[in-house]
XYZ file of C-alpha atoms in Angstrom:
639
model
C 22.518 15.837 26.666
C 25.926 14.159 26.748
C 25.694 10.385 26.555
C 28.011 7.976 28.386
C 29.393 6.625 25.098
C 30.399 8.547 21.995
C 30.228 5.573 19.665
C 29.405 1.874 19.602
C 30.853 -0.134 16.718
C 29.305 -3.439 15.739
C 30.516 -6.429 13.742
C 33.724 -8.345 13.152
C 36.352 -9.136 15.764
C 39.395 -11.289 15.219
C 42.969 -11.909 16.181
C 45.393 -10.705 13.521
C 48.529 -12.810 13.158
C 50.907 -10.554 11.252
C 53.952 -12.032 9.589
C 56.987 -10.607 11.350
C 59.180 -10.852 8.251
C 58.685 -8.140 5.614
C 59.238 -8.693 1.913
C 58.618 -12.434 1.730
C 55.718 -14.664 0.781
C 53.120 -15.519 3.396
C 54.127 -19.135 2.793
C 57.609 -18.341 4.062
C 56.725 -16.429 7.217
C 58.584 -17.929 10.170
C 56.910 -16.013 12.999
C 53.899 -13.821 13.617
C 52.933 -10.925 15.880
C 49.512 -11.080 17.519
C 47.246 -8.009 17.415
C 43.597 -7.028 17.612
C 41.770 -7.316 14.301
C 38.437 -6.909 12.559
C 37.273 -3.572 11.185
C 34.800 -2.543 13.955
C 37.244 -3.730 16.616
C 40.055 -1.675 15.110
C 37.793 1.364 14.798
C 36.702 1.129 18.445
C 40.307 0.895 19.639
C 41.466 3.686 17.329
C 38.639 5.944 18.494
C 39.497 5.268 22.140
C 43.115 6.255 21.521
C 41.839 9.564 20.190
C 39.834 10.208 23.332
C 36.367 9.085 22.271
C 34.377 6.907 24.674
C 33.952 3.850 22.469
C 32.367 0.428 22.841
C 32.113 -2.701 20.694
C 29.329 -5.193 20.059
C 30.620 -8.531 18.809
C 31.077 -12.168 19.804
C 34.291 -13.974 20.733
C 35.019 -17.589 21.574
C 35.279 -18.979 25.074
C 39.007 -19.539 24.714
C 42.370 -17.853 24.893
C 41.990 -15.716 21.752
C 38.558 -14.516 22.817
C 39.950 -13.520 26.185
C 42.838 -11.764 24.440
C 40.419 -9.603 22.452
C 38.382 -8.715 25.524
C 41.445 -7.934 27.656
C 43.258 -5.991 24.938
C 40.176 -3.891 24.227
C 39.905 -3.108 27.928
C 43.555 -2.097 27.979
C 42.839 0.232 25.051
C 39.991 1.838 26.994
C 37.136 0.312 24.979
C 33.897 -0.587 26.799
C 33.492 -4.380 26.424
C 30.009 -4.876 27.871
C 28.796 -5.654 24.354
C 31.463 -8.290 23.712
C 29.585 -11.550 24.178
C 31.228 -14.917 24.745
C 30.114 -17.747 22.455
C 30.631 -21.130 24.081
C 30.196 -23.060 20.824
C 32.322 -21.190 18.294
C 35.937 -20.113 17.980
C 37.258 -16.575 17.715
C 38.070 -15.594 14.145
C 41.723 -15.464 13.077
C 43.409 -13.670 10.193
C 46.906 -14.361 8.865
C 48.497 -11.364 7.161
C 51.762 -10.415 5.538
C 53.614 -7.539 3.921
C 54.890 -8.878 0.584
C 55.948 -5.470 -0.775
C 54.492 -1.959 -1.018
C 51.663 -3.237 -3.251
C 50.884 -6.770 -2.045
C 49.470 -7.609 1.378
C 48.307 -11.233 1.398
C 45.814 -12.325 4.016
C 43.797 -15.398 4.875
C 40.558 -15.210 6.864
C 39.826 -18.099 9.240
C 36.134 -17.361 9.765
C 34.219 -20.566 9.126
C 31.296 -20.482 11.612
C 33.316 -18.090 13.779
C 31.995 -16.470 16.946
C 31.303 -12.965 15.601
C 29.170 -14.333 12.745
C 26.816 -15.760 15.389
C 25.931 -12.261 16.584
C 22.138 -12.098 16.854
C 19.318 -9.757 17.767
C 19.410 -11.125 21.327
C 22.899 -9.637 21.710
C 21.595 -6.100 21.133
C 20.610 -4.532 24.449
C 18.348 -1.483 23.969
C 19.621 0.113 27.188
C 23.225 -0.230 25.979
C 22.423 1.287 22.580
C 20.662 4.155 24.352
C 23.976 5.124 25.988
C 25.628 5.923 22.641
C 25.724 9.103 20.611
C 26.517 7.079 17.493
C 26.316 3.501 16.218
C 28.875 2.569 13.561
C 28.320 -0.573 11.472
C 30.523 -2.257 8.890
C 29.415 -4.031 5.752
C 30.486 -7.606 6.442
C 27.765 -8.199 9.014
C 25.094 -7.415 6.425
C 26.165 -10.567 4.539
C 24.259 -13.080 6.720
C 20.601 -12.928 7.827
C 21.390 -13.462 11.518
C 24.106 -10.829 11.810
C 22.172 -8.481 9.531
C 19.195 -8.672 11.882
C 21.456 -7.722 14.807
C 22.907 -4.741 12.935
C 19.494 -3.521 11.785
C 18.113 -3.728 15.318
C 21.022 -1.665 16.655
C 20.543 0.923 13.909
C 16.793 1.132 14.491
C 17.283 1.642 18.221
C 19.967 4.258 17.615
C 17.732 6.249 15.294
C 14.826 6.033 17.721
C 17.118 7.452 20.403
C 18.244 10.314 18.188
C 21.775 8.928 17.845
C 23.876 9.270 14.721
C 24.548 6.272 12.506
C 27.589 5.530 10.346
C 28.569 2.827 7.858
C 32.041 1.782 6.826
C 31.250 -0.252 3.702
C 34.302 -2.477 4.396
C 33.757 -4.658 1.327
C 35.629 -7.949 1.403
C 34.428 -10.115 -1.519
C 35.466 -13.426 0.007
C 33.504 -12.654 3.191
C 30.434 -12.403 0.963
C 31.284 -15.770 -0.635
C 32.451 -14.183 -3.892
C 36.130 -15.173 -3.783
C 38.092 -18.174 -2.580
C 40.025 -18.585 0.662
C 43.227 -17.590 -1.094
C 41.740 -14.303 -2.308
C 41.536 -12.511 1.007
C 43.451 -9.590 -0.495
C 40.761 -9.060 -3.143
C 38.914 -5.752 -2.676
C 36.390 -5.784 -5.512
C 34.187 -8.313 -7.280
C 30.978 -7.108 -8.944
C 27.801 -8.587 -7.449
C 24.211 -7.516 -7.966
C 23.298 -9.414 -4.802
C 25.735 -7.452 -2.625
C 24.731 -4.175 -4.262
C 21.054 -4.849 -3.576
C 21.739 -5.809 0.019
C 23.791 -2.669 0.694
C 21.343 -0.365 -1.063
C 18.489 -1.613 1.103
C 20.340 -0.366 4.226
C 21.882 2.884 2.937
C 18.887 5.046 3.994
C 19.582 4.116 7.633
C 22.849 6.066 7.848
C 23.925 9.657 8.465
C 27.507 8.988 7.317
C 28.737 6.467 4.739
C 32.446 5.882 4.181
C 34.169 3.779 1.547
C 36.922 3.546 -1.023
C 36.110 4.135 -4.678
C 35.756 0.359 -5.121
C 33.427 0.166 -2.128
C 31.196 2.874 -3.559
C 31.274 0.925 -6.834
C 29.676 -2.048 -5.096
C 27.250 0.171 -3.166
C 26.251 2.150 -6.254
C 26.264 -0.693 -8.752
C 28.686 0.981 -11.163
C 32.444 1.005 -11.689
C 32.209 4.698 -12.562
C 32.786 6.368 -9.201
C 30.727 9.504 -9.882
C 27.825 7.447 -11.251
C 28.001 5.162 -8.217
C 28.049 8.111 -5.786
C 25.046 9.692 -7.533
C 23.151 6.415 -7.240
C 23.941 6.242 -3.528
C 22.881 9.872 -3.148
C 19.429 9.071 -4.593
C 19.015 6.486 -1.817
C 20.270 8.472 1.182
C 20.880 11.968 2.495
C 23.967 10.757 4.394
C 27.280 12.539 4.101
C 29.357 10.436 1.724
C 33.104 10.222 2.265
C 35.063 8.649 -0.569
C 38.598 7.508 0.296
C 41.099 8.052 -2.503
C 44.310 6.492 -1.180
C 47.322 8.819 -1.435
C 45.016 11.562 -2.774
C 43.219 11.776 0.576
C 39.421 11.756 0.652
C 36.442 13.773 -0.504
C 33.289 14.477 1.498
C 29.917 15.175 -0.085
C 27.166 16.534 2.134
C 24.818 17.468 -0.722
C 24.503 16.790 -4.416
C 27.311 14.862 -6.063
C 29.366 17.035 -8.475
C 30.952 15.812 -11.670
C 34.431 15.245 -10.193
C 35.758 13.955 -6.890
C 37.997 16.988 -6.603
C 34.927 19.162 -6.044
C 34.153 17.515 -2.712
C 35.329 18.906 0.613
C 38.858 17.781 1.443
C 41.252 17.859 4.364
C 45.001 18.209 4.568
C 46.847 15.192 3.187
C 50.058 13.572 4.381
C 52.326 12.130 1.663
C 54.244 9.374 3.443
C 55.977 6.143 2.482
C 53.610 3.191 2.095
C 54.705 0.287 4.267
C 51.460 -1.544 5.067
C 47.962 -0.618 3.884
C 46.168 -3.196 6.023
C 44.022 -1.489 8.648
C 44.529 1.970 7.173
C 40.830 2.363 6.439
C 39.921 1.550 10.025
C 42.398 4.118 11.296
C 40.914 6.614 8.837
C 37.416 5.889 10.166
C 38.523 6.358 13.781
C 39.971 9.756 12.932
C 36.883 10.742 10.950
C 34.608 9.781 13.844
C 36.740 11.856 16.201
C 36.173 14.932 14.088
C 32.528 14.269 13.184
C 31.359 13.395 16.687
C 33.122 16.368 18.280
C 31.535 18.877 15.910
C 34.504 19.692 13.687
C 33.952 20.809 10.090
C 34.631 18.309 7.314
C 38.082 19.616 6.335
C 39.205 19.214 9.951
C 37.592 15.781 10.372
C 39.209 14.668 7.118
C 42.571 15.988 8.303
C 42.267 13.785 11.411
C 41.222 10.840 9.246
C 44.008 11.278 6.684
C 46.630 11.538 9.434
C 45.381 8.424 11.233
C 45.395 6.539 7.937
C 48.946 7.745 7.293
C 50.109 6.383 10.638
C 48.541 3.007 9.853
C 50.144 2.892 6.401
C 53.581 3.553 7.884
C 53.634 0.910 10.648
C 53.330 -2.815 11.315
C 49.928 -4.028 12.426
C 46.537 -2.340 12.487
C 45.472 -1.207 15.966
C 49.070 -0.945 17.280
C 49.801 1.586 14.518
C 47.043 4.028 15.415
C 47.983 7.291 17.135
C 46.924 8.650 20.490
C 45.324 12.097 20.532
C 48.509 13.562 22.039
C 50.588 11.910 19.330
C 48.297 13.255 16.609
C 48.625 16.807 17.919
C 52.413 16.388 18.126
C 52.435 15.248 14.485
C 50.397 18.260 13.388
C 52.891 20.548 15.133
C 56.042 18.939 13.744
C 54.884 17.795 10.330
C 56.531 15.040 8.291
C 60.245 14.854 9.123
C 60.714 11.385 7.650
C 58.270 10.007 5.083
C 58.760 6.620 6.737
C 57.000 7.704 9.929
C 58.061 4.574 11.827
C 61.685 5.737 11.404
C 61.099 9.138 13.043
C 62.618 8.358 16.458
C 61.039 11.308 18.262
C 57.584 10.526 16.856
C 57.960 6.848 17.729
C 58.861 7.814 21.296
C 55.628 9.803 21.579
C 53.721 6.878 20.039
C 55.247 4.409 22.477
C 54.878 6.526 25.592
C 51.290 7.633 24.962
C 49.978 4.169 24.073
C 51.529 2.070 26.855
C 49.056 -0.186 28.609
C 48.256 0.019 32.296
C 48.449 2.806 34.829
C 50.822 2.706 37.794
C 50.388 5.870 39.890
C 51.665 3.957 42.950
C 54.479 1.395 42.966
C 55.122 -0.756 46.024
C 57.611 -3.216 44.571
C 59.156 -6.101 46.489
C 62.544 -6.735 44.856
C 63.855 -10.274 45.229
C 65.780 -10.364 41.962
C 69.053 -10.684 43.881
C 71.302 -13.471 42.681
C 74.844 -12.876 43.925
C 73.697 -11.867 47.438
C 71.467 -14.926 47.820
C 74.220 -17.179 46.534
C 76.468 -15.789 49.294
C 73.749 -16.377 51.892
C 73.193 -19.936 50.705
C 76.927 -20.662 50.779
C 77.248 -19.187 54.276
C 74.355 -21.352 55.488
C 75.742 -24.484 53.826
C 72.594 -24.751 51.729
C 72.567 -25.832 48.079
C 72.041 -22.901 45.718
C 69.164 -24.767 44.109
C 67.095 -23.843 47.178
C 67.192 -20.163 46.195
C 64.414 -20.800 43.686
C 62.165 -22.227 46.399
C 62.863 -19.181 48.573
C 61.808 -16.883 45.753
C 58.487 -18.701 45.530
C 57.998 -17.891 49.233
C 58.802 -14.255 48.452
C 56.117 -14.249 45.773
C 53.605 -15.779 48.196
C 54.380 -13.012 50.693
C 53.977 -10.374 47.987
C 50.595 -11.792 46.961
C 49.476 -11.862 50.575
C 50.290 -8.158 51.037
C 48.892 -7.198 47.640
C 45.542 -8.841 48.358
C 44.205 -8.190 44.857
C 44.813 -4.437 45.080
C 46.478 -2.283 42.455
C 49.885 -0.677 42.870
C 51.987 -3.675 43.928
C 54.761 -5.444 42.095
C 57.820 -7.660 42.187
C 61.330 -7.721 40.786
C 62.371 -11.311 40.158
C 65.061 -12.899 38.006
C 64.709 -15.742 35.527
C 67.811 -17.655 36.652
C 66.761 -18.605 40.193
C 63.227 -17.197 40.124
C 61.808 -18.903 37.058
C 59.097 -20.764 39.003
C 58.095 -17.586 40.824
C 57.819 -15.752 37.481
C 55.629 -18.535 36.082
C 53.312 -18.274 39.057
C 53.171 -14.479 38.893
C 52.021 -14.423 35.255
C 48.670 -12.724 34.780
C 48.332 -12.015 38.503
C 47.956 -8.250 38.180
C 51.307 -7.634 39.834
C 53.758 -5.320 38.096
C 56.657 -7.609 37.108
C 60.230 -6.442 36.564
C 63.017 -8.815 35.555
C 66.765 -8.091 35.682
C 69.173 -8.646 32.826
C 72.522 -7.381 34.179
C 75.163 -9.847 35.304
C 75.316 -9.142 39.050
C 78.064 -6.742 40.053
C 79.388 -6.271 36.513
C 81.240 -3.070 35.666
C 81.560 -2.422 32.798
C 78.029 -3.684 32.303
C 77.520 -7.239 31.102
C 74.201 -9.041 30.722
C 72.938 -12.480 31.695
C 74.299 -15.007 29.153
C 70.818 -16.420 28.480
C 69.968 -13.231 26.580
C 72.609 -14.022 23.972
C 75.141 -11.620 22.435
C 72.405 -9.968 20.326
C 69.924 -9.892 23.252
C 67.712 -12.170 21.152
C 66.592 -14.008 24.272
C 64.157 -11.161 24.928
C 61.902 -12.575 22.213
C 60.935 -15.292 24.717
C 59.820 -12.844 27.419
C 56.139 -12.250 28.218
C 55.068 -8.730 27.277
C 54.082 -8.007 30.887
C 57.708 -8.352 32.020
C 59.632 -5.086 32.357
C 63.322 -5.320 31.464
C 65.325 -4.022 34.437
C 69.024 -3.219 34.039
C 71.387 -1.940 36.726
C 74.308 0.103 35.449
C 77.049 1.263 37.832
C 77.714 4.549 36.073
C 79.219 7.769 37.427
C 79.593 11.154 35.673
C 83.336 11.061 36.401
C 83.962 7.689 34.756
C 86.685 7.685 32.120
C 85.726 7.794 28.448
C 86.371 4.096 27.812
C 84.197 2.969 30.728
C 81.390 5.294 29.633
C 81.545 4.126 26.023
C 81.444 0.429 26.922
C 78.507 0.802 29.297
C 76.572 3.147 27.037
C 76.911 0.742 24.119
C 75.292 -2.080 26.110
C 72.447 0.105 27.380
C 71.756 1.554 23.918
C 71.598 -1.876 22.304
C 69.431 -3.203 25.131
C 67.038 -0.275 24.798
C 66.673 -0.942 21.060
C 66.062 -4.648 21.732
C 63.385 -3.819 24.310
C 61.491 -1.642 21.881
C 61.787 -4.161 19.085
C 60.268 -6.786 21.374
C 57.573 -4.421 22.743
C 58.983 -4.615 26.271
C 59.151 -1.753 28.752
C 62.540 -0.934 30.286
C 63.608 0.150 33.770
C 67.075 1.693 34.112
C 68.669 1.573 37.555
C 71.654 3.799 38.278
C 73.651 4.017 41.523
C 76.467 6.579 41.123
C 77.389 6.437 44.824
C 78.417 2.789 44.493
C 81.183 3.875 42.120
C 82.525 6.901 43.976
C 81.128 9.760 46.083
C 78.173 11.497 44.455
C 77.026 15.069 44.920
C 73.523 16.481 44.373
C 74.066 16.685 40.613
C 75.562 13.238 40.014
C 72.329 11.296 39.419
C 70.868 14.100 37.301
C 74.021 14.160 35.168
C 73.791 10.421 34.506
C 70.109 10.757 33.571
C 70.899 13.579 31.152
C 73.632 11.525 29.523
C 71.405 8.538 28.809
C 68.771 10.744 27.230
C 71.521 12.404 25.191
C 72.445 9.058 23.624
C 68.810 8.241 22.825
C 67.858 5.971 25.734
C 64.347 6.668 27.040
C 63.575 4.236 29.863
C 59.953 3.747 30.816
C 61.036 3.671 34.448
C 63.976 4.960 36.459
C 65.196 3.258 39.625
C 67.257 5.607 41.783
C 69.146 5.228 45.032
C 67.583 6.503 48.294
C 68.988 10.024 48.189
C 68.517 12.044 51.364
C 69.022 15.461 49.788
C 66.013 17.388 48.568
C 68.259 19.076 45.997
C 69.410 15.720 44.587
C 65.814 14.587 44.071
C 64.834 17.919 42.561
C 67.738 17.821 40.109
C 66.977 14.235 39.083
C 63.271 14.880 38.541
C 63.937 18.019 36.545
C 66.418 16.175 34.332
C 63.805 13.536 33.536
C 60.974 15.992 32.911
C 63.111 18.113 30.578
C 63.776 15.122 28.383
C 60.776 12.828 28.790
C 57.694 14.352 30.436
C 55.743 11.205 29.500
C 57.926 8.839 31.543
C 56.246 6.275 33.782
C 58.213 7.613 36.753
C 60.776 6.729 39.394
C 61.007 4.033 42.047
C 63.384 4.285 45.000
C 65.723 1.370 45.648
C 66.770 0.210 49.108
C 70.495 -0.708 49.151
C 69.848 -2.938 52.188
C 69.243 0.191 54.271
C 67.499 -0.112 57.653
C 63.888 1.001 57.802
C 64.731 4.239 59.578
C 67.045 5.374 56.773
C 64.534 4.381 54.106
C 61.824 6.297 55.943
C 64.001 9.402 55.830
C 64.582 9.027 52.080
C 60.903 8.241 51.442
C 59.877 11.379 53.327
C 61.813 13.471 50.801
C 61.182 11.422 47.651
C 57.422 11.250 48.222
C 57.244 15.013 47.833
C 57.964 14.648 44.115
C 55.058 13.487 41.951
C 57.438 11.768 39.548
C 58.452 9.327 42.301
C 55.794 6.611 42.212
C 57.053 4.365 44.976
C 59.823 2.002 45.925
C 61.545 -1.202 44.815
C 63.209 -2.624 47.903
C 64.543 -6.115 48.616
C 67.055 -7.057 51.283
C 65.511 -4.727 53.858
C 62.461 -6.986 53.499
C 63.841 -10.492 52.959
C 67.455 -10.672 54.219
C 66.810 -11.891 57.769
C 64.217 -14.431 56.665
C 66.512 -15.700 53.907
C 69.418 -16.331 56.267
C 67.258 -18.172 58.779
C 65.348 -20.185 56.163
C 68.463 -21.232 54.252
C 70.052 -22.295 57.555
C 67.009 -24.410 58.397
C 66.099 -22.161 61.328
C 62.728 -21.044 59.925
C 59.909 -22.936 58.251
C 58.266 -21.910 54.979
C 55.355 -20.448 56.905
C 57.588 -18.525 59.318
C 59.734 -17.095 56.532
C 56.707 -16.070 54.475
C 55.057 -14.411 57.481
C 58.216 -12.501 58.374
C 58.684 -11.265 54.804
C 55.034 -10.253 54.481
C 55.164 -8.327 57.758
C 58.269 -6.377 56.702
C 56.898 -5.704 53.232
C 53.634 -4.492 54.729
C 55.520 -2.226 57.124
C 57.499 -0.696 54.278
C 54.296 -0.144 52.270
C 52.809 1.647 55.290
C 55.904 3.876 55.596
C 55.646 4.810 51.920
C 51.902 5.405 52.118
C 52.336 7.717 55.102
C 55.081 9.620 53.300
C 52.966 9.934 50.164
C 49.834 10.963 52.056
C 51.754 13.687 53.837
C 53.635 14.477 50.579
C 56.863 14.120 52.570
C 59.141 17.088 52.937
C 58.011 18.420 49.583
C 60.129 20.468 47.262
């Protein structure tokens, strides 16, 4: 009988702080990227990316880093019911760096950390009963309390007929055998550790480790001797990882050479970062093993997932999605530095984005120039625009009411306070970067000439850029605008920010049914793959069809399209919505002045109170949402 969960991992969880600079000492790192960490945590996330229903049992602190782990796991699709919050201890941290292709310094901050307080009371028999497999890692056998928790989970799993797996995951300094500065150390002989591991080996159906990890498990630095010792203690399938030589699986007696084990296809790629590669390998192996593949196939999955990890920055962020893995198998290695294969990286990015937005009802109040004109006309100081944008946010929250599928577009120049208040609210948040009205395209000065200002943006903010581009523009205009958009796209990806590209050909000159599609094709041609497109409210079915087909030809994994408003009256927008809603790629709208313009004029002139302006905006926004919902429900005048 199929169980609700394919695998539960149990053990370490931490926040990895990865040095952003490559090739320097850890002492000299100036900035760090924050990722999920801890072997079982990485395995659970990697398995989820491959389509397994995974869960994690661990403890985290009752603080920001503990909440990060829980939220990030949820975003990855991992079941977090087994992630317990420890009110007394802090979440573990790890500082890591890439010194060169052979040195990867790391420091564990794990003194009395939350996950080492995991106890038998944290193991729920009903939860374990939901899993087809329980996967443990070696570190949590190092302390009596955490060992008791792991052993209870394994006993329950075996009683329920579930499979059990061990990733030996030997870290000498986590067993008290090396100093704080020796986090990179992978092997120190210890009879105590060997005895502890050997006592638990009979509990597993699958045991995975490097040669050094089997040395500690088998009590010998001769790999074959160590494997034969382990075999005398357990009937488990033994998988020995051999670095660039792949891995060997042994289901029966241990032969005299590693080459005689079962093997899977290997992937000779450039080594960039070995940290987390073993966890990626384990996720791939579990995918194959738990879905009934033979060992060569399971090892192929594992080797490929390890290769991805070795080629990228970070642990969990490096792991592939199932779709990405299949794409890689089809295309093969085109660049041994996988992170430099642009097409592969696009698949990686687009299949691992967080969040799902099948409906988009976006209230756009990112206007700057238009609101400045309104304020000037009303004789109001421009500083009041920021207060008005806070009212817009309040109206948006009122209409949203905690439901999914709502969002805002708001700028950082006048709308900074509104953006602060929107953080973490569940709203989709887009933020403009273009200098209003600029053609050729220029960006807000705060971004800097190298767009370095994006490093300060929260990851939940989507970079929105409006480019007034027409297929009939002259070569110089095209080149200047394309250069800005290309560099912005690269900066977005480097800063892990999604991008929305807005194009309005009709604002430049008359546009036929192919104009928007032609612009879309051109941006893909120069290597720009926006996560979102924002298109004008076209009233031609052919125009929408051409635009959607252009996107799907080039990027079938796109987030989708939102329809902009251009200050059109509701009746005109309803007509456009009725056509656009017939295309599945169109997810909703991003409309502004149709919603807020009247309220803004009256409020800036002192003719409406805060409450009156907010109510008016909310009513118009709600009406527009209803128009879209009706169009979507009826699928509009579908193509």
